[in-house]
Coordinates of C-alpha atoms in Angstrom, one line a residue:
X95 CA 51.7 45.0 157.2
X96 CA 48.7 44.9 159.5
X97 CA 47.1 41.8 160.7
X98 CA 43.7 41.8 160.9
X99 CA 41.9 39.8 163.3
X100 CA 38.3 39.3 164.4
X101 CA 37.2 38.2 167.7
X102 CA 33.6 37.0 168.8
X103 CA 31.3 35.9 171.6
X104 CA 29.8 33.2 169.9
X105 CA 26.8 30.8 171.3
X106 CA 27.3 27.2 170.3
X107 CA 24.3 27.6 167.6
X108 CA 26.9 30.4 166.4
X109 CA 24.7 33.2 167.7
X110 CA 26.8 36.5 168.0
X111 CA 23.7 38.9 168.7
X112 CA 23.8 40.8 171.7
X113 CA 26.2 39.1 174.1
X114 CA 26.8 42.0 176.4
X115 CA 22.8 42.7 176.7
X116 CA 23.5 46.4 175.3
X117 CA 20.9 46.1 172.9
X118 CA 17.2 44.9 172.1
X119 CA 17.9 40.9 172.0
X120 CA 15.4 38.7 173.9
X121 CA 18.6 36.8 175.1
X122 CA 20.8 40.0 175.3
X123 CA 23.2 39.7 177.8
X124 CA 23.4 36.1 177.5
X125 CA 27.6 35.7 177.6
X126 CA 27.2 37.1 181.5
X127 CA 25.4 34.0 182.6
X128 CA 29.5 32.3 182.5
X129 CA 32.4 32.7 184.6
X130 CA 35.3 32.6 181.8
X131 CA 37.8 32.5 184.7
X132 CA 40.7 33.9 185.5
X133 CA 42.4 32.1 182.3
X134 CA 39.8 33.5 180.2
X135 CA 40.2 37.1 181.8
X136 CA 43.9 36.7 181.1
X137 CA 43.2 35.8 177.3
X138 CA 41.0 38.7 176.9
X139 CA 43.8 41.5 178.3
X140 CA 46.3 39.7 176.5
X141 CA 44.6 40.4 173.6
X142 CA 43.7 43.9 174.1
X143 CA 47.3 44.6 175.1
X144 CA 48.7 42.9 171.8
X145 CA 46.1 44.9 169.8
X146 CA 47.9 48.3 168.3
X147 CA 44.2 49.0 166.8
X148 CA 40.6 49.2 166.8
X149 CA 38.2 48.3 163.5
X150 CA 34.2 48.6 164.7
X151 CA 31.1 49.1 163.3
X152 CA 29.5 52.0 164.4
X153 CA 26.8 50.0 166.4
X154 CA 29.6 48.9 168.3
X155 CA 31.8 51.7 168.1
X156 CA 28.9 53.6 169.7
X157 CA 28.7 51.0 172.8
X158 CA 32.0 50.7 173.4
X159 CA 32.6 54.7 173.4
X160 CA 29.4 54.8 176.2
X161 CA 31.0 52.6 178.2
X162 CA 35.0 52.6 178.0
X163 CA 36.3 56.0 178.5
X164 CA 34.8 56.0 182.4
X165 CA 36.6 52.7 182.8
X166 CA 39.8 52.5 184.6
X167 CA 42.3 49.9 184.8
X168 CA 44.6 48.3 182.5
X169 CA 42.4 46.5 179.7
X170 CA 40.4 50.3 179.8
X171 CA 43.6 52.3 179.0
X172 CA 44.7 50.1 176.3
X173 CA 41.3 50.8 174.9
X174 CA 41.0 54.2 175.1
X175 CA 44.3 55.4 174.2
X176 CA 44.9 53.1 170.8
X177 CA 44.0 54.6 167.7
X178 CA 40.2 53.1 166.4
X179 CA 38.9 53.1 163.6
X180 CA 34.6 53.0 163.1
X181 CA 33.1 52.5 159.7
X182 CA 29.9 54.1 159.2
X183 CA 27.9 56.5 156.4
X184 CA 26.4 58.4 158.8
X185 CA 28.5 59.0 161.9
X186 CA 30.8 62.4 161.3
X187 CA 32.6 63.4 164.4
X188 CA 33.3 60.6 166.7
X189 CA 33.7 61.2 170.5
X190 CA 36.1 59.0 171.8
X191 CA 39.9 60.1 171.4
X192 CA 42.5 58.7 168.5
X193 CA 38.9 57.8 166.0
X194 CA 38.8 58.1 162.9
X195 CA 35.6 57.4 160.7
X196 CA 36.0 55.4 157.6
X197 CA 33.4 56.0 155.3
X198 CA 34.2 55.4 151.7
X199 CA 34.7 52.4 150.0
X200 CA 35.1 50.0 153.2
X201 CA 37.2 47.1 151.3
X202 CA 39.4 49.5 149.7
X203 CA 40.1 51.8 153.2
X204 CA 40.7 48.7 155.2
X205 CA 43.0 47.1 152.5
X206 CA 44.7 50.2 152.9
X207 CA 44.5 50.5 156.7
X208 CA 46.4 46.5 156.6
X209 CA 49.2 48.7 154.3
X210 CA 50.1 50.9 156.5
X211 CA 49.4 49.6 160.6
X212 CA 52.0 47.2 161.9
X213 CA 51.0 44.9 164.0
X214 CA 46.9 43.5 165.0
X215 CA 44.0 45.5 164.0
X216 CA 41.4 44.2 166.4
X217 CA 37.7 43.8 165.3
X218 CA 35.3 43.4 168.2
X219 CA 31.6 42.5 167.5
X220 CA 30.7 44.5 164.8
X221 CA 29.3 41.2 163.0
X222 CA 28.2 42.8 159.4
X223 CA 32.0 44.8 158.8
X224 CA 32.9 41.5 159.8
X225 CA 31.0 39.5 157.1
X226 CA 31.8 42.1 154.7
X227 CA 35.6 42.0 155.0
X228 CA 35.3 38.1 155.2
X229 CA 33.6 38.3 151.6
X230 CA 36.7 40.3 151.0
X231 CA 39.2 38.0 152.0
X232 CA 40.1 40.6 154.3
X233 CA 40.2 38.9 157.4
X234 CA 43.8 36.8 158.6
X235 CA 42.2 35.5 162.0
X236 CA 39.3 34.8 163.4
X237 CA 39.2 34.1 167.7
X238 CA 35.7 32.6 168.2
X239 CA 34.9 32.6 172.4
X240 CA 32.6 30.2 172.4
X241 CA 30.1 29.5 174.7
X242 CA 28.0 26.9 176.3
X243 CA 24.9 27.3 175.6
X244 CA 22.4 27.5 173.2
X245 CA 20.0 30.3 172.3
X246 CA 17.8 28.8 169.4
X247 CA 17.9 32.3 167.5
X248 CA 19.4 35.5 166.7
X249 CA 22.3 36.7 164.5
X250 CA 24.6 34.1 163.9
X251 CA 28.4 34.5 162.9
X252 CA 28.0 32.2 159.8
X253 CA 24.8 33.1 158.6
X254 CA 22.6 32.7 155.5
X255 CA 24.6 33.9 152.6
X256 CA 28.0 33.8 154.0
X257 CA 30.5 33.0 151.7
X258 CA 32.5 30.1 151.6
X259 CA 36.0 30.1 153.4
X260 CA 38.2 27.6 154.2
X261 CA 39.6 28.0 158.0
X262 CA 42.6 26.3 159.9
X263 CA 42.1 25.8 163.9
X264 CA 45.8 26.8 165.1
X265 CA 44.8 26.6 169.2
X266 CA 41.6 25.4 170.9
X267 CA 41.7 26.5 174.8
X268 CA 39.2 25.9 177.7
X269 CA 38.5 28.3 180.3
X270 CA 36.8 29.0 183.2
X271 CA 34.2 25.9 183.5
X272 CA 34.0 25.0 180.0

């Protein structure tokens, strides 16, 4: 049975929108402005290499498969050559080798997905799959990166309308400056 886990950039006002600057966010870009340090490097590809899958949204998917396959380098293999899967209604033949587009019923494909993966299925970004599959009690683990700083708007991780869930801190770690 598949674990699946999300992981986010989060502000401290829980803003998720735009931390790598790809898209049209006033503060896009905004997680650049921190050095996560070596520590935080290390927890990032440490993830990646204990993730045996991708789940995206296709707004993410679509950034990520820009970007990654003219990467090198251990963290860009592990991306490139695990299988992902992007869920979207209007994407049909996905670029980016070992994708697979799940368009049907999303709760019922990823239930499914959790059936028969071992191991982590990794969900990056991709902020409304994640709130879908949360109101689905589809998600085992979140990993929230926080950072310092506060952006005063944009789309936040926990926001209006988000169901109610009850969550269990298992590790808190600092990195780079804080």
């Amino acid at each position: 049975m598949g674990k699946l886990i999300a992981t986010e950039f989060v502000s401290l006002d829980g803003v998720v929108e735009d931390p790598g600057g790809a898209e049209d966010f006033k503060h896009g870009g905004w997680s650049f402005n921190f050095d996560r340090g070596e520590d935080g490097d290390k927890f990032k590809l440490d993830e990646t290499l204990a993730s045996d899958a991708l789940l995206l949204g296709r707004v993410t998917y679509e950034g990520f498969a820009e970007a990654w396959p003219q990467r090198e380098g251990e963290f860009a293999d592990k991306f490139n050559d695990m299988p992902k899967y992007v869920v979207s209604t209007t994407l049909e033949d996905p670029d980016w080798n070992n994708s697979t587009v799940i368009s049907g019923n999303v709760t019922d494909e990823v239930a499914k997905l959790k059936k028969e993966l071992d191991g982590e299925i990794v969900i990056h970004g991709s902020v409304q799959l994640v709130r879908s599959l949360m109101e689905d009690d589809l998600i085992d683990e979140y990993r929230l990166f926080i950072f310092p700083v506060v952006l005063g708007s944009g789309k936040r991780f926990f926001g209006s309308g988000t169901v109610p869930v009850a969550l269990k801190q298992v590790e808190s770690v600092t990195t780079g400056k804080g």
